[in-house]
mmCIF file of N, CA and C in Angstrom:
data_model
loop_
_atom_site.group_PDB
_atom_site.id
_atom_site.type_symbol
_atom_site.label_atom_id
_atom_site.label_comp_id
_atom_site.label_asym_id
_atom_site.label_seq_id
_atom_site.Cartn_x
_atom_site.Cartn_y
_atom_site.Cartn_z
ATOM 1 N N MET A 1 0.656 -1.060 -0.108
ATOM 2 C CA MET A 1 -0.092 -0.593 -0.032
ATOM 3 C C MET A 1 0.845 1.284 0.188
ATOM 4 N N ARG A 2 1.558 1.380 0.545
ATOM 5 C CA ARG A 2 3.074 2.500 0.763
ATOM 6 C C ARG A 2 3.515 2.559 -0.076
ATOM 7 N N ALA A 3 4.289 1.556 -1.269
ATOM 8 C CA ALA A 3 4.456 1.982 -2.926
ATOM 9 C C ALA A 3 3.165 2.535 -3.633
ATOM 10 N N LEU A 4 1.754 2.298 -3.306
ATOM 11 C CA LEU A 4 1.008 2.429 -4.174
ATOM 12 C C LEU A 4 0.974 4.134 -4.045
ATOM 13 N N GLY A 5 1.102 5.062 -2.280
ATOM 14 C CA GLY A 5 0.941 6.181 -2.365
ATOM 15 C C GLY A 5 2.656 6.867 -2.675
ATOM 16 N N ASN A 6 3.974 6.483 -2.905
ATOM 17 C CA ASN A 6 4.590 6.736 -3.787
ATOM 18 C C ASN A 6 4.526 6.814 -4.747
ATOM 19 N N TRP A 7 3.842 5.705 -5.624
ATOM 20 C CA TRP A 7 3.780 5.827 -6.783
ATOM 21 C C TRP A 7 3.046 7.048 -7.231
ATOM 22 N N CYS A 8 1.874 7.386 -6.795
ATOM 23 C CA CYS A 8 0.600 8.376 -6.767
ATOM 24 C C CYS A 8 1.274 9.477 -6.477
ATOM 25 N N LEU A 9 2.148 9.872 -4.928
ATOM 26 C CA LEU A 9 3.099 10.813 -5.153
ATOM 27 C C LEU A 9 4.013 11.503 -6.022
ATOM 28 N N ALA A 10 4.313 10.436 -6.584
ATOM 29 C CA ALA A 10 5.452 10.751 -8.209
ATOM 30 C C ALA A 10 4.553 11.056 -9.628
ATOM 31 N N CYS A 11 3.916 10.510 -9.529
ATOM 32 C CA CYS A 11 3.045 10.531 -10.809
ATOM 33 C C CYS A 11 1.975 12.487 -10.235
ATOM 34 N N ALA A 12 1.423 12.855 -9.381
ATOM 35 C CA ALA A 12 0.901 13.790 -8.928
ATOM 36 C C ALA A 12 2.187 15.248 -8.918
ATOM 37 N N ALA A 13 3.258 14.776 -8.700
ATOM 38 C CA ALA A 13 5.138 15.927 -9.425
ATOM 39 C C ALA A 13 5.184 15.893 -10.823
ATOM 40 N N CYS A 14 4.982 14.648 -11.271
ATOM 41 C CA CYS A 14 5.404 15.362 -13.059
ATOM 42 C C CYS A 14 3.834 15.808 -13.650
ATOM 43 N N ALA A 15 2.803 15.582 -13.000
ATOM 44 C CA ALA A 15 1.874 16.344 -13.713
ATOM 45 C C ALA A 15 1.716 17.600 -13.069
ATOM 46 N N LEU A 16 2.904 17.801 -11.711
ATOM 47 C CA LEU A 16 2.718 19.335 -11.368
ATOM 48 C C LEU A 16 3.898 20.025 -12.640
ATOM 49 N N LEU A 17 4.906 19.518 -12.437
ATOM 50 C CA LEU A 17 5.972 19.898 -13.370
ATOM 51 C C LEU A 17 5.439 19.663 -15.447
ATOM 52 N N LEU A 18 4.464 19.035 -15.420
ATOM 53 C CA LEU A 18 4.685 19.259 -16.968
ATOM 54 C C LEU A 18 3.150 20.610 -17.154
ATOM 55 N N ALA A 19 1.761 20.564 -15.177
ATOM 56 C CA ALA A 19 1.662 21.978 -16.325
ATOM 57 C C ALA A 19 2.206 23.347 -15.861
ATOM 58 N N ALA A 20 3.081 22.788 -15.200
ATOM 59 C CA ALA A 20 3.976 24.137 -15.231
ATOM 60 C C ALA A 20 4.525 24.210 -15.986
ATOM 61 N N GLN A 21 5.709 23.624 -17.071
ATOM 62 C CA GLN A 21 5.801 23.617 -18.448
ATOM 63 C C GLN A 21 4.719 24.399 -18.892
ATOM 64 N N LEU A 22 3.582 23.765 -19.054
ATOM 65 C CA LEU A 22 2.452 24.253 -20.123
ATOM 66 C C LEU A 22 2.199 25.751 -19.857
ATOM 67 N N LEU A 23 2.060 26.190 -19.151
ATOM 68 C CA LEU A 23 1.661 27.577 -18.505
ATOM 69 C C LEU A 23 3.387 28.011 -19.254
ATOM 70 N N ASP A 24 4.297 28.232 -18.927
ATOM 71 C CA ASP A 24 5.120 28.547 -19.319
ATOM 72 C C ASP A 24 5.810 28.692 -20.657
ATOM 73 N N GLU A 25 4.638 27.590 -21.942
ATOM 74 C CA GLU A 25 4.591 28.483 -23.335
ATOM 75 C C GLU A 25 3.960 29.898 -23.290
ATOM 76 N N PRO A 26 4.300 29.978 -25.052
ATOM 77 C CA PRO A 26 3.688 31.209 -25.478
ATOM 78 C C PRO A 26 2.528 30.942 -25.634
ATOM 79 N N ASP A 27 1.342 32.032 -25.401
ATOM 80 C CA ASP A 27 0.293 31.579 -26.242
ATOM 81 C C ASP A 27 0.411 31.521 -27.689
ATOM 82 N N LEU A 28 -0.069 30.768 -28.130
ATOM 83 C CA LEU A 28 -0.136 30.557 -29.740
ATOM 84 C C LEU A 28 -1.179 31.584 -29.966
ATOM 85 N N SER A 29 -1.944 32.436 -29.823
ATOM 86 C CA SER A 29 -2.757 33.584 -30.735
ATOM 87 C C SER A 29 -1.796 34.529 -30.497
ATOM 88 N N GLN A 30 -1.292 35.177 -29.127
ATOM 89 C CA GLN A 30 -0.735 36.022 -29.046
ATOM 90 C C GLN A 30 0.626 36.080 -30.064
ATOM 91 N N ALA A 31 1.249 34.734 -30.043
ATOM 92 C CA ALA A 31 2.583 34.867 -31.164
ATOM 93 C C ALA A 31 1.719 34.923 -32.571
ATOM 94 N N LEU A 32 0.791 34.401 -33.185
ATOM 95 C CA LEU A 32 0.134 34.878 -34.254
ATOM 96 C C LEU A 32 -0.279 36.720 -33.794
ATOM 97 N N ALA A 33 -0.857 37.127 -33.288
ATOM 98 C CA ALA A 33 -1.298 38.578 -33.038
ATOM 99 C C ALA A 33 0.482 39.633 -33.235
ATOM 100 N N ASP A 34 1.271 39.052 -33.094
ATOM 101 C CA ASP A 34 3.172 39.258 -32.954
ATOM 102 C C ASP A 34 3.211 39.477 -33.818
ATOM 103 N N GLU A 35 2.889 38.461 -35.225
ATOM 104 C CA GLU A 35 3.604 38.378 -36.091
ATOM 105 C C GLU A 35 2.862 39.122 -37.235
ATOM 106 N N ALA A 36 1.755 39.202 -37.066
ATOM 107 C CA ALA A 36 0.280 40.361 -37.531
ATOM 108 C C ALA A 36 1.056 41.502 -37.818
ATOM 109 N N ALA A 37 1.240 42.162 -36.687
ATOM 110 C CA ALA A 37 1.778 43.269 -36.668
ATOM 111 C C ALA A 37 2.994 43.594 -37.088
ATOM 112 N N HIS A 38 3.909 42.406 -36.795
ATOM 113 C CA HIS A 38 5.518 42.198 -37.766
ATOM 114 C C HIS A 38 5.685 42.425 -38.872
ATOM 115 N N ALA A 39 4.935 41.804 -39.668
ATOM 116 C CA ALA A 39 3.769 41.836 -40.594
ATOM 117 C C ALA A 39 3.204 43.179 -41.809
ATOM 118 N N ALA A 40 2.606 43.623 -41.023
ATOM 119 C CA ALA A 40 2.245 45.138 -40.717
ATOM 120 C C ALA A 40 3.164 46.252 -41.143
ATOM 121 N N GLN A 41 4.165 45.620 -40.212
ATOM 122 C CA GLN A 41 5.452 46.913 -39.493
ATOM 123 C C GLN A 41 6.250 46.505 -41.064
ATOM 124 N N LEU A 42 6.646 45.914 -41.236
ATOM 125 C CA LEU A 42 7.005 45.560 -42.531
ATOM 126 C C LEU A 42 7.056 45.902 -44.108
ATOM 127 N N GLU A 43 5.193 45.740 -44.113
ATOM 128 C CA GLU A 43 4.637 46.519 -45.424
ATOM 129 C C GLU A 43 4.964 47.682 -45.733
ATOM 130 N N SER A 44 4.581 48.450 -44.311
ATOM 131 C CA SER A 44 4.865 49.674 -43.603
ATOM 132 C C SER A 44 5.944 50.192 -44.537
ATOM 133 N N LEU A 45 6.956 49.767 -44.237
ATOM 134 C CA LEU A 45 8.352 50.002 -43.889
ATOM 135 C C LEU A 45 9.362 49.809 -45.824
ATOM 136 N N ASP A 46 8.379 48.950 -46.205
ATOM 137 C CA ASP A 46 8.312 48.422 -47.761
ATOM 138 C C ASP A 46 7.666 49.903 -48.265
ATOM 139 N N ARG A 47 6.631 50.250 -48.399
ATOM 140 C CA ARG A 47 5.545 50.905 -48.421
ATOM 141 C C ARG A 47 7.316 52.452 -48.476
ATOM 142 N N GLN A 48 7.381 52.860 -47.553
ATOM 143 C CA GLN A 48 8.552 54.231 -47.139
ATOM 144 C C GLN A 48 9.532 53.836 -48.164
ATOM 145 N N ILE A 49 10.328 52.712 -48.121
ATOM 146 C CA ILE A 49 11.201 52.696 -48.885
ATOM 147 C C ILE A 49 11.251 52.984 -50.156
ATOM 148 N N GLN A 50 9.819 52.728 -50.650
ATOM 149 C CA GLN A 50 9.313 52.651 -52.218
ATOM 150 C C GLN A 50 9.225 54.011 -53.026
ATOM 151 N N ARG A 51 8.825 54.546 -51.614
ATOM 152 C CA ARG A 51 8.243 56.206 -51.358
ATOM 153 C C ARG A 51 9.943 56.831 -51.557
ATOM 154 N N THR A 52 10.454 56.474 -50.913
ATOM 155 C CA THR A 52 11.954 57.312 -51.208
ATOM 156 C C THR A 52 12.287 57.208 -52.199
ATOM 157 N N ALA A 53 12.577 55.900 -52.647
ATOM 158 C CA ALA A 53 13.223 55.496 -53.577
ATOM 159 C C ALA A 53 12.841 56.203 -55.096
ATOM 160 N N GLU A 54 10.986 56.482 -55.168
ATOM 161 C CA GLU A 54 10.542 57.233 -56.276
ATOM 162 C C GLU A 54 11.292 58.575 -56.328
ATOM 163 N N ALA A 55 11.259 59.332 -54.800
ATOM 164 C CA ALA A 55 12.009 60.891 -54.846
ATOM 165 C C ALA A 55 13.442 60.906 -55.312
ATOM 166 N N VAL A 56 13.785 59.721 -54.821
ATOM 167 C CA VAL A 56 15.105 59.989 -54.918
ATOM 168 C C VAL A 56 15.307 59.840 -56.590
ATOM 169 N N CYS A 57 15.412 59.134 -57.498
ATOM 170 C CA CYS A 57 14.258 58.902 -58.456
ATOM 171 C C CYS A 57 13.954 59.808 -59.725
ATOM 172 N N LEU A 58 13.386 60.693 -58.462
ATOM 173 C CA LEU A 58 12.455 62.027 -59.652
ATOM 174 C C LEU A 58 13.561 63.082 -59.244
ATOM 175 N N ALA A 59 14.459 63.044 -58.354
ATOM 176 C CA ALA A 59 15.663 64.179 -58.104
ATOM 177 C C ALA A 59 16.753 63.815 -59.457
ATOM 178 N N GLU A 60 17.111 62.260 -59.228
ATOM 179 C CA GLU A 60 18.151 61.903 -60.171
ATOM 180 C C GLU A 60 17.813 62.159 -61.385
ATOM 181 N N ALA A 61 16.422 61.181 -61.660
ATOM 182 C CA ALA A 61 16.401 61.329 -63.711
ATOM 183 C C ALA A 61 15.596 61.798 -63.952
ATOM 184 N N GLY A 62 14.617 63.021 -63.235
ATOM 185 C CA GLY A 62 13.230 63.143 -64.306
ATOM 186 C C GLY A 62 12.463 63.022 -63.377
ATOM 187 N N PRO A 63 10.950 63.768 -63.967
ATOM 188 C CA PRO A 63 9.293 63.601 -63.590
ATOM 189 C C PRO A 63 9.594 61.537 -65.049
ATOM 190 N N GLY A 64 8.760 60.958 -63.953
ATOM 191 C CA GLY A 64 8.745 59.974 -64.798
ATOM 192 C C GLY A 64 9.611 58.906 -65.718
ATOM 193 N N ALA A 65 10.362 58.642 -64.524
ATOM 194 C CA ALA A 65 12.003 58.217 -63.704
ATOM 195 C C ALA A 65 11.742 57.005 -63.242
ATOM 196 N N GLN A 66 11.481 55.285 -63.626
ATOM 197 C CA GLN A 66 11.517 54.207 -63.719
ATOM 198 C C GLN A 66 12.235 53.454 -62.277
ATOM 199 N N VAL A 67 11.889 53.627 -61.160
ATOM 200 C CA VAL A 67 12.495 52.341 -59.982
ATOM 201 C C VAL A 67 12.270 50.777 -60.283
ATOM 202 N N LEU A 68 13.886 51.062 -60.208
ATOM 203 C CA LEU A 68 14.393 49.250 -60.807
ATOM 204 C C LEU A 68 15.045 49.068 -59.707
ATOM 205 N N TRP A 69 15.257 47.830 -58.921
ATOM 206 C CA TRP A 69 16.406 47.287 -57.968
ATOM 207 C C TRP A 69 16.949 45.989 -59.013
ATOM 208 N N THR A 70 18.035 46.308 -58.279
ATOM 209 C CA THR A 70 18.714 44.690 -58.361
ATOM 210 C C THR A 70 18.319 43.682 -57.833
ATOM 211 N N HIS A 71 18.880 42.723 -58.096
ATOM 212 C CA HIS A 71 19.242 41.537 -57.324
ATOM 213 C C HIS A 71 20.358 41.727 -56.262
ATOM 214 N N GLN A 72 21.082 42.565 -55.870
ATOM 215 C CA GLN A 72 21.832 43.011 -55.231
ATOM 216 C C GLN A 72 21.318 43.945 -54.490
ATOM 217 N N GLY A 73 20.248 44.120 -54.419
ATOM 218 C CA GLY A 73 19.209 45.309 -53.501
ATOM 219 C C GLY A 73 20.008 46.516 -54.393
ATOM 220 N N ASP A 74 20.226 47.243 -55.030
ATOM 221 C CA ASP A 74 20.379 48.116 -55.693
ATOM 222 C C ASP A 74 19.611 49.319 -56.211
ATOM 223 N N LEU A 75 19.167 50.682 -56.041
ATOM 224 C CA LEU A 75 18.120 51.227 -56.704
ATOM 225 C C LEU A 75 19.011 51.652 -58.330
ATOM 226 N N VAL A 76 18.564 51.630 -59.014
ATOM 227 C CA VAL A 76 18.720 52.229 -60.115
ATOM 228 C C VAL A 76 17.286 53.129 -60.598
ATOM 229 N N CYS A 77 17.983 54.445 -61.181
ATOM 230 C CA CYS A 77 16.704 55.282 -61.652
ATOM 231 C C CYS A 77 17.349 54.824 -63.055
ATOM 232 N N ARG A 78 15.763 54.969 -63.913
ATOM 233 C CA ARG A 78 15.681 55.088 -65.154
ATOM 234 C C ARG A 78 15.365 55.946 -66.222
ATOM 235 N N PRO A 79 15.479 57.045 -66.808
ATOM 236 C CA PRO A 79 14.743 58.251 -67.405
ATOM 237 C C PRO A 79 13.619 57.188 -67.815
ATOM 238 N N GLN A 80 12.633 58.918 -68.136
ATOM 239 C CA GLN A 80 11.742 58.043 -68.392
ATOM 240 C C GLN A 80 11.884 58.099 -69.913
ATOM 241 N N SER A 81 11.474 57.032 -70.810
ATOM 242 C CA SER A 81 11.629 56.262 -72.077
ATOM 243 C C SER A 81 10.486 56.989 -72.985
ATOM 244 N N HIS A 82 11.099 58.033 -74.000
ATOM 245 C CA HIS A 82 10.520 58.051 -74.893
ATOM 246 C C HIS A 82 10.072 57.715 -76.087
ATOM 247 N N THR A 83 8.647 57.609 -75.734
ATOM 248 C CA THR A 83 7.631 56.449 -77.144
ATOM 249 C C THR A 83 7.374 57.306 -77.998
ATOM 250 N N VAL A 84 7.757 56.262 -79.389
ATOM 251 C CA VAL A 84 7.609 56.734 -80.900
ATOM 252 C C VAL A 84 6.136 56.430 -80.916
ATOM 253 N N ALA A 85 5.355 57.674 -81.466
ATOM 254 C CA ALA A 85 3.697 57.670 -81.442
ATOM 255 C C ALA A 85 3.617 56.655 -83.100
ATOM 256 N N GLN A 86 2.595 56.457 -83.082
ATOM 257 C CA GLN A 86 1.869 55.485 -84.099
ATOM 258 C C GLN A 86 2.680 56.404 -85.696
ATOM 259 N N GLY A 87 3.372 55.677 -86.256
ATOM 260 C CA GLY A 87 3.533 56.403 -87.341
ATOM 261 C C GLY A 87 4.789 56.086 -88.196
ATOM 262 N N GLY A 88 5.615 56.035 -86.622
ATOM 263 C CA GLY A 88 7.501 56.623 -86.520
ATOM 264 C C GLY A 88 7.598 57.782 -86.443
ATOM 265 N N GLN A 89 7.051 58.671 -86.128
ATOM 266 C CA GLN A 89 7.218 60.084 -86.211
ATOM 267 C C GLN A 89 7.169 60.493 -84.378
ATOM 268 N N PRO A 90 8.850 60.384 -83.796
ATOM 269 C CA PRO A 90 8.838 60.696 -82.414
ATOM 270 C C PRO A 90 7.916 62.067 -81.533
#
């Protein structure tokens, strides 16, 4: 009978430790909310970078300049291309 009491005590201790470990785990909904907030911040930063790049290209290549990015992440500004009107007249 005493062995059964020790066994129950050991099981209770394990359950207590397991419950404490589960309480220390971060809440999944909070992690998802943090991820969504982080994604919104990144999107905002991307828009800000694009606006800044457009302003730089406007100053460097004039109105209508194309904003391009290399594979290395470098900004390239192309002046507005002159389109040829129908009939071959510029």
